[in-house]
Short mmCIF file of C-alpha atoms in Angstrom, two decimals:
data_model
loop_
_atom_site.label_atom_id
_atom_site.label_comp_id
_atom_site.label_asym_id
_atom_site.label_seq_id
_atom_site.Cartn_x
_atom_site.Cartn_y
_atom_site.Cartn_z
CA MET R 1 -17.28 -7.06 -2.28
CA ILE R 2 -16.71 -10.14 -4.39
CA ARG R 3 -15.02 -13.11 -2.82
CA ARG R 4 -12.81 -14.75 -5.41
CA LYS R 5 -12.05 -18.44 -5.29
CA VAL R 6 -9.55 -20.51 -7.21
CA ALA R 7 -10.23 -23.93 -8.56
CA GLY R 8 -8.80 -27.23 -7.48
CA SER R 9 -7.05 -28.54 -4.38
CA VAL R 10 -4.52 -31.22 -3.56
CA VAL R 11 -3.27 -32.94 -0.46
CA LEU R 12 -0.56 -31.25 1.57
CA SER R 13 2.71 -31.78 -0.29
CA GLY R 14 5.76 -33.31 1.32
CA ALA R 15 7.88 -30.37 0.20
CA LEU R 16 5.61 -27.94 1.99
CA VAL R 17 5.57 -30.08 5.12
CA ALA R 18 9.38 -30.00 5.13
CA GLY R 19 9.44 -26.26 4.54
CA LEU R 20 7.03 -25.57 7.39
CA ALA R 21 8.32 -28.19 9.80
CA GLY R 22 7.51 -27.25 13.36
CA THR R 23 5.11 -24.45 12.40
CA ALA R 24 1.34 -24.08 12.26
CA VAL R 25 1.08 -26.47 9.34
CA ALA R 26 1.34 -29.27 11.91
CA GLN R 27 -2.00 -28.15 13.30
CA GLU R 28 -5.21 -29.61 11.98
CA ALA R 29 -6.61 -27.73 9.00
CA GLU R 30 -10.03 -26.12 9.57
CA GLY R 31 -11.98 -26.09 6.35
CA GLU R 32 -11.27 -23.02 4.24
CA LEU R 33 -9.12 -19.89 4.42
CA VAL R 34 -10.30 -16.37 3.54
CA VAL R 35 -7.56 -13.84 2.81
CA LEU R 36 -7.96 -10.08 3.00
CA CYS R 37 -5.48 -9.13 0.27
CA THR R 38 -4.16 -5.60 -0.28
CA PRO R 39 -1.42 -5.74 -2.98
CA GLN R 40 -1.91 -6.01 -6.75
CA GLU R 41 -4.82 -8.20 -7.84
CA GLN R 42 -2.63 -10.50 -9.93
CA TRP R 43 -0.36 -11.10 -6.94
CA CYS R 44 -3.37 -11.93 -4.76
CA VAL R 45 -4.58 -14.42 -7.37
CA ARG R 46 -1.20 -16.12 -7.71
CA MET R 47 -0.62 -16.33 -3.95
CA VAL R 48 -4.02 -17.89 -3.35
CA GLU R 49 -3.55 -20.36 -6.21
CA GLU R 50 -0.15 -21.44 -4.93
CA PHE R 51 -1.24 -21.74 -1.31
CA GLN R 52 -4.28 -23.81 -2.16
CA SER R 53 -2.28 -26.02 -4.49
CA GLN R 54 0.45 -26.66 -1.94
CA THR R 55 -1.71 -27.10 1.17
CA GLY R 56 -5.01 -28.46 -0.14
CA ILE R 57 -6.82 -25.82 1.93
CA PRO R 58 -9.72 -24.28 -0.06
CA THR R 59 -8.76 -20.61 -0.24
CA SER R 60 -10.52 -17.44 -1.38
CA TYR R 61 -9.66 -13.76 -1.15
CA VAL R 62 -11.10 -10.26 -1.28
CA ARG R 63 -8.86 -7.51 -2.65
CA MET R 64 -9.19 -4.10 -0.97
CA SER R 65 -6.95 -1.12 -0.31
CA SER R 66 -5.66 -0.63 3.23
CA GLY R 67 -8.22 1.96 4.29
CA GLU R 68 -11.07 -0.11 2.91
CA SER R 69 -9.64 -3.17 4.67
CA LEU R 70 -9.57 -1.43 8.01
CA ALA R 71 -13.16 -0.24 7.58
CA ARG R 72 -14.31 -3.74 6.57
CA LEU R 73 -12.62 -5.34 9.59
CA ARG R 74 -14.13 -2.73 11.86
CA ALA R 75 -17.61 -3.34 10.45
CA GLY R 76 -17.29 -7.10 10.87
CA ALA R 77 -15.59 -7.15 14.25
CA GLU R 78 -18.38 -9.11 15.93
CA ALA R 79 -18.29 -11.88 13.31
CA PRO R 80 -15.03 -11.71 11.32
CA GLU R 81 -15.25 -12.90 7.72
CA PHE R 82 -11.48 -12.96 7.12
CA ASP R 83 -8.72 -15.08 8.62
CA VAL R 84 -5.55 -13.26 7.61
CA TRP R 85 -4.67 -9.80 6.27
CA TRP R 86 -1.86 -10.01 3.73
CA GLY R 87 -0.09 -6.93 2.39
CA GLY R 88 -0.40 -3.19 2.57
CA PRO R 89 1.66 -0.79 4.70
CA ALA R 90 2.12 -1.99 8.27
CA ASP R 91 0.48 1.09 9.74
CA GLY R 92 -2.83 -0.36 8.54
CA GLN R 93 -2.36 -3.46 10.68
CA ILE R 94 -1.15 -1.30 13.55
CA ALA R 95 -4.30 0.81 13.33
CA ALA R 96 -6.40 -2.36 13.28
CA ASN R 97 -4.57 -3.63 16.35
CA GLU R 98 -5.37 -0.39 18.17
CA GLU R 99 -9.04 -1.35 17.77
CA GLY R 100 -8.58 -4.96 18.86
CA LEU R 101 -8.97 -6.33 15.33
CA ILE R 102 -5.62 -8.14 15.22
CA GLU R 103 -4.39 -11.14 17.20
CA PRO R 104 -0.61 -11.38 17.66
CA TYR R 105 1.16 -14.36 16.16
CA ILE R 106 4.92 -14.86 16.00
CA SER R 107 5.72 -17.26 13.20
CA PRO R 108 8.80 -19.44 13.58
CA ASN R 109 9.66 -18.40 10.02
CA ALA R 110 9.77 -14.75 11.08
CA ALA R 111 13.26 -15.34 12.49
CA VAL R 112 14.75 -14.57 9.06
CA VAL R 113 13.00 -11.17 8.88
CA ALA R 114 15.01 -8.18 10.12
CA ASP R 115 13.86 -6.82 13.48
CA GLU R 116 12.91 -3.44 11.98
CA GLN R 117 10.62 -5.23 9.50
CA LYS R 118 8.37 -6.90 12.07
CA ASP R 119 6.61 -6.22 15.33
CA ALA R 120 8.41 -7.76 18.28
CA ASP R 121 5.12 -8.98 19.75
CA GLY R 122 3.87 -10.54 16.51
CA VAL R 123 1.13 -7.99 15.74
CA TRP R 124 2.45 -7.80 12.16
CA THR R 125 5.30 -9.26 10.17
CA GLY R 126 6.76 -7.71 7.03
CA VAL R 127 6.63 -9.59 3.73
CA TYR R 128 7.93 -6.89 1.37
CA VAL R 129 9.36 -3.36 1.31
CA GLY R 130 8.92 -0.50 -1.17
CA ALA R 131 9.73 3.22 -1.41
CA LEU R 132 7.29 6.01 -2.23
CA GLY R 133 8.09 8.05 -5.34
CA LEU R 134 6.80 10.33 -8.05
CA CYS R 135 5.76 8.59 -11.26
CA VAL R 136 6.37 11.31 -13.85
CA ASN R 137 5.28 11.45 -17.48
CA THR R 138 8.33 13.09 -19.06
CA LYS R 139 6.47 14.06 -22.23
CA VAL R 140 3.72 15.89 -20.34
CA ILE R 141 6.35 17.66 -18.25
CA GLU R 142 8.06 18.79 -21.45
CA ASP R 143 4.77 19.92 -22.98
CA LEU R 144 4.06 21.99 -19.87
CA GLY R 145 7.49 23.60 -20.14
CA LEU R 146 8.50 22.38 -16.67
CA GLU R 147 11.66 20.90 -15.23
CA MET R 148 11.41 17.42 -13.73
CA PRO R 149 10.18 17.73 -10.13
CA GLU R 150 12.93 17.07 -7.62
CA THR R 151 11.26 17.76 -4.27
CA TRP R 152 7.85 17.55 -2.64
CA ASP R 153 7.62 21.34 -2.65
CA ASP R 154 8.10 21.39 -6.42
CA LEU R 155 4.63 19.85 -6.69
CA LEU R 156 3.11 23.00 -5.18
CA ASP R 157 3.94 25.01 -8.30
CA PRO R 158 0.64 26.37 -9.75
CA ALA R 159 1.83 25.13 -13.15
CA TYR R 160 0.84 21.64 -11.95
CA GLU R 161 -2.82 22.60 -11.50
CA ASP R 162 -4.98 19.54 -12.32
CA ASN R 163 -1.84 17.65 -13.37
CA ILE R 164 -1.24 15.47 -10.29
CA ALA R 165 -3.15 12.45 -9.04
CA MET R 166 -2.87 10.34 -5.92
CA ALA R 167 -5.07 8.09 -3.87
CA HIS R 168 -7.03 9.30 -0.86
CA PRO R 169 -5.50 8.62 2.58
CA ALA R 170 -8.81 7.34 3.95
CA SER R 171 -8.96 4.51 1.42
CA SER R 172 -5.33 3.89 0.49
CA GLY R 173 -2.19 2.88 2.36
CA THR R 174 -0.11 4.47 -0.40
CA ALA R 175 -1.78 7.84 0.14
CA TYR R 176 -1.57 7.61 3.91
CA THR R 177 2.15 6.88 3.59
CA THR R 178 2.35 10.00 1.41
CA PHE R 179 0.60 12.09 4.05
CA TYR R 180 2.59 10.74 6.99
CA THR R 181 5.80 11.27 5.03
CA GLN R 182 4.95 14.98 5.16
CA VAL R 183 4.40 14.76 8.92
CA LEU R 184 7.93 13.42 9.34
CA ARG R 185 9.51 15.61 6.66
CA LEU R 186 7.97 18.85 7.91
CA GLY R 187 8.01 18.03 11.60
CA SER R 188 4.35 18.12 12.61
CA GLU R 189 0.85 16.98 11.74
CA GLU R 190 -0.21 20.61 11.38
CA ALA R 191 2.49 21.33 8.79
CA ALA R 192 1.58 18.16 6.89
CA MET R 193 -2.08 19.20 6.77
CA GLU R 194 -1.11 22.62 5.46
CA TYR R 195 1.01 20.96 2.77
CA ALA R 196 -1.95 18.79 1.77
CA LYS R 197 -4.15 21.88 1.51
CA ALA R 198 -1.55 23.65 -0.64
CA LEU R 199 -1.21 20.61 -2.90
CA HIS R 200 -4.97 20.14 -3.29
CA PRO R 201 -5.51 22.64 -6.17
CA ASN R 202 -3.02 20.68 -8.27
CA ILE R 203 -4.77 17.33 -7.68
CA LEU R 204 -6.94 16.33 -10.63
CA GLN R 205 -8.29 13.26 -8.85
CA TYR R 206 -8.03 11.35 -5.59
CA THR R 207 -8.34 7.68 -6.52
CA LYS R 208 -9.56 4.92 -4.25
CA SER R 209 -6.63 2.57 -4.88
CA GLY R 210 -3.01 3.56 -4.39
CA SER R 211 -1.82 2.21 -7.74
CA ALA R 212 -4.68 3.61 -9.84
CA SER R 213 -3.02 6.94 -10.63
CA GLY R 214 0.01 5.29 -12.28
CA PRO R 215 -1.77 4.38 -15.54
CA MET R 216 -3.29 7.89 -15.57
CA ALA R 217 0.23 9.30 -15.76
CA GLY R 218 1.18 6.64 -18.29
CA ARG R 219 -1.66 7.69 -20.60
CA GLY R 220 -0.65 11.35 -20.32
CA GLU R 221 -3.80 12.40 -18.43
CA ILE R 222 -1.62 13.93 -15.71
CA ALA R 223 2.03 14.87 -15.30
CA VAL R 224 2.68 13.22 -11.93
CA SER R 225 1.29 10.25 -10.03
CA ILE R 226 2.23 9.96 -6.35
CA ILE R 227 2.68 6.24 -5.97
CA PHE R 228 4.96 3.51 -4.67
CA SER R 229 7.95 3.26 -6.99
CA HIS R 230 7.47 -0.45 -7.67
CA ASP R 231 4.00 0.25 -9.07
CA CYS R 232 5.40 2.90 -11.41
CA ILE R 233 8.09 0.46 -12.53
CA ALA R 234 5.39 -2.11 -13.25
CA ASN R 235 3.57 0.49 -15.38
CA ILE R 236 6.78 1.12 -17.32
CA ASP R 237 7.24 -2.63 -17.79
CA GLU R 238 3.68 -2.80 -19.13
CA GLY R 239 4.57 -0.37 -21.93
CA PHE R 240 4.15 3.17 -20.56
CA GLU R 241 7.57 4.22 -21.79
CA ASP R 242 7.17 7.97 -21.09
CA LEU R 243 7.16 7.33 -17.34
CA ALA R 244 10.12 7.85 -15.02
CA VAL R 245 10.51 7.39 -11.25
CA VAL R 246 11.69 10.34 -9.17
CA PHE R 247 12.52 10.07 -5.47
CA PRO R 248 12.08 13.48 -3.80
CA ALA R 249 15.47 14.76 -2.71
CA ASP R 250 14.02 16.14 0.52
CA GLY R 251 13.20 12.63 1.71
CA THR R 252 10.48 10.12 0.97
CA GLY R 253 8.56 7.51 2.88
CA TYR R 254 8.45 3.78 2.45
CA GLU R 255 6.22 0.88 3.30
CA ILE R 256 6.77 -2.42 4.99
CA GLY R 257 4.04 -4.53 3.45
CA ALA R 258 2.82 -6.65 6.35
CA GLN R 259 0.61 -9.57 7.22
CA ALA R 260 -1.38 -10.22 10.37
CA LEU R 261 -3.75 -12.71 11.97
CA ILE R 262 -7.32 -11.39 12.26
CA ALA R 263 -8.68 -11.41 15.81
CA ASN R 264 -11.27 -14.16 16.33
CA ALA R 265 -10.60 -15.48 12.83
CA PRO R 266 -12.95 -18.31 11.79
CA HIS R 267 -9.96 -20.46 10.76
CA PRO R 268 -6.95 -19.37 12.85
CA ASN R 269 -4.87 -22.50 12.21
CA ASN R 270 -5.17 -22.00 8.46
CA ALA R 271 -4.31 -18.33 8.90
CA LYS R 272 -1.14 -19.24 10.79
CA THR R 273 -0.25 -21.72 8.06
CA TRP R 274 -0.57 -18.92 5.50
CA ILE R 275 1.58 -16.56 7.59
CA ASP R 276 4.30 -19.21 7.92
CA TRP R 277 4.14 -20.03 4.21
CA ALA R 278 4.20 -16.39 3.11
CA LEU R 279 7.52 -15.87 4.89
CA GLN R 280 9.30 -18.62 2.96
CA ALA R 281 11.85 -17.65 0.31
CA ASP R 282 10.07 -19.57 -2.47
CA THR R 283 6.79 -17.86 -1.66
CA GLN R 284 8.30 -14.39 -1.62
CA SER R 285 9.91 -15.15 -4.99
CA ILE R 286 6.43 -15.28 -6.57
CA GLY R 287 6.14 -11.49 -6.68
CA PRO R 288 8.47 -10.75 -9.62
CA GLU R 289 6.60 -13.34 -11.71
CA VAL R 290 3.48 -11.12 -11.60
CA ARG R 291 5.24 -7.72 -11.94
CA ALA R 292 5.30 -7.13 -8.18
CA PHE R 293 8.73 -5.52 -7.87
CA GLN R 294 8.85 -4.92 -4.12
CA LEU R 295 11.86 -6.06 -2.10
CA PRO R 296 11.20 -9.30 -0.18
CA THR R 297 11.81 -9.48 3.56
CA ASN R 298 13.23 -13.01 3.37
CA PRO R 299 16.90 -12.49 2.42
CA GLU R 300 16.93 -15.79 0.50
CA ALA R 301 14.04 -14.83 -1.79
CA GLU R 302 14.57 -13.87 -5.43
CA VAL R 303 14.92 -10.14 -6.01
CA SER R 304 13.73 -8.74 -9.32
CA GLU R 305 16.21 -6.86 -11.49
CA PHE R 306 13.65 -4.04 -11.49
CA ALA R 307 13.48 -3.77 -7.70
CA VAL R 308 14.68 -0.47 -6.23
CA ASP R 309 17.57 -0.64 -3.78
CA ILE R 310 15.99 1.63 -1.21
CA SER R 311 19.26 1.88 0.70
CA GLN R 312 20.25 4.30 -2.09
CA VAL R 313 17.13 6.45 -1.61
CA ASN R 314 16.91 9.39 0.80
CA LEU R 315 14.26 8.09 3.18
CA VAL R 316 12.55 9.84 6.07
CA ASP R 317 12.80 8.04 9.40
CA TYR R 318 9.36 6.51 9.02
CA ASP R 319 7.68 5.68 12.34
CA PHE R 320 5.21 2.90 11.56
CA GLN R 321 3.88 2.64 15.11
CA ALA R 322 3.13 6.36 15.39
CA ALA R 323 1.67 6.40 11.88
CA GLY R 324 -0.61 3.48 12.66
CA GLU R 325 -1.81 4.92 15.95
CA ALA R 326 -2.67 8.25 14.29
CA ARG R 327 -4.21 6.84 11.12
CA THR R 328 -7.92 6.93 11.95
CA ARG R 329 -7.72 10.42 13.40
CA LEU R 330 -5.59 11.91 10.61
CA THR R 331 -7.57 10.43 7.75
CA GLN R 332 -10.77 11.83 9.23
CA GLN R 333 -9.09 15.22 9.58
CA PHE R 334 -7.96 15.01 5.94
CA GLU R 335 -11.57 14.36 4.91
CA ASP R 336 -12.82 17.25 7.01
CA GLU R 337 -10.20 19.81 5.94
CA VAL R 338 -8.86 18.79 2.52
CA ALA R 339 -11.07 16.45 0.49
CA ALA R 340 -13.76 13.82 0.98
CA ALA R 341 -12.88 10.23 0.23
CA PRO R 342 -13.93 8.96 -3.23
CA GLU R 343 -17.08 6.89 -3.24
CA GLU R 344 -16.06 4.78 -6.23
#
């Protein structure tokens, strides 16, 4: 993987000192910071640029999907290369914690985050929220002579053969959220696995990244991308005007994009500074500037006009703790019984 650095650094600004008063920023900085970053690449870039500019801490990042991140942390457990994991569904951080790869940290700035959007013991803290949806190319649907899909079961129609794409649960937090949504919607892991097997003939491709199937739908290569709604909205904003977001009427899952301190991080003080900073309203307002249309967890942060009010969406009662604890086992079962993870 390529570690990406941004140029330039300045001394710690007075404004940032005021904003982080009493938090980890008062600790002595320890050289650099390396961020394991899971959201959109442009958001990773902007966050790292802003953090380095405001703190003077030389900062780099590696962008990987949640499943890849977990595997990378597991492989480097004896000598961690990252300091903080920022973004991706919280069940990824929960799974990492199950393997001793996360060190709890309760940021003073986490007080503004709703209790249901953070771990009480500081294993993870939410930084954004987004709902899972279907990103549908309306023109392709019309050409196929189909009605717009309204439920998850609609996607099992043989007419969708080779016309759906999604990421693979082993590599992507988006796809694992999709799978675990079926566990909760259908009532058991067994029923969810059977659904995945029934859906498989209609899947043209399992991508490595959760957002990768959105542009495929936008270009008309497929009828439906299973994706987080904010990523589909970003595709529409980029010019894919035939796309529309559908939230399955039978209930859909959602993510709490989380951040966590890596166990035995090389630069834990810098990691805590990042965690504190990432919870500030100004920091969480960066997202909309780079077409990241998730809902922020800080209630004072700017909310994009394109953000979905998920309180109006029929959501399953998503159990992040149970999902995280089962992740390694279920993704392996998916590989064994449904489809192997993509190599590229």
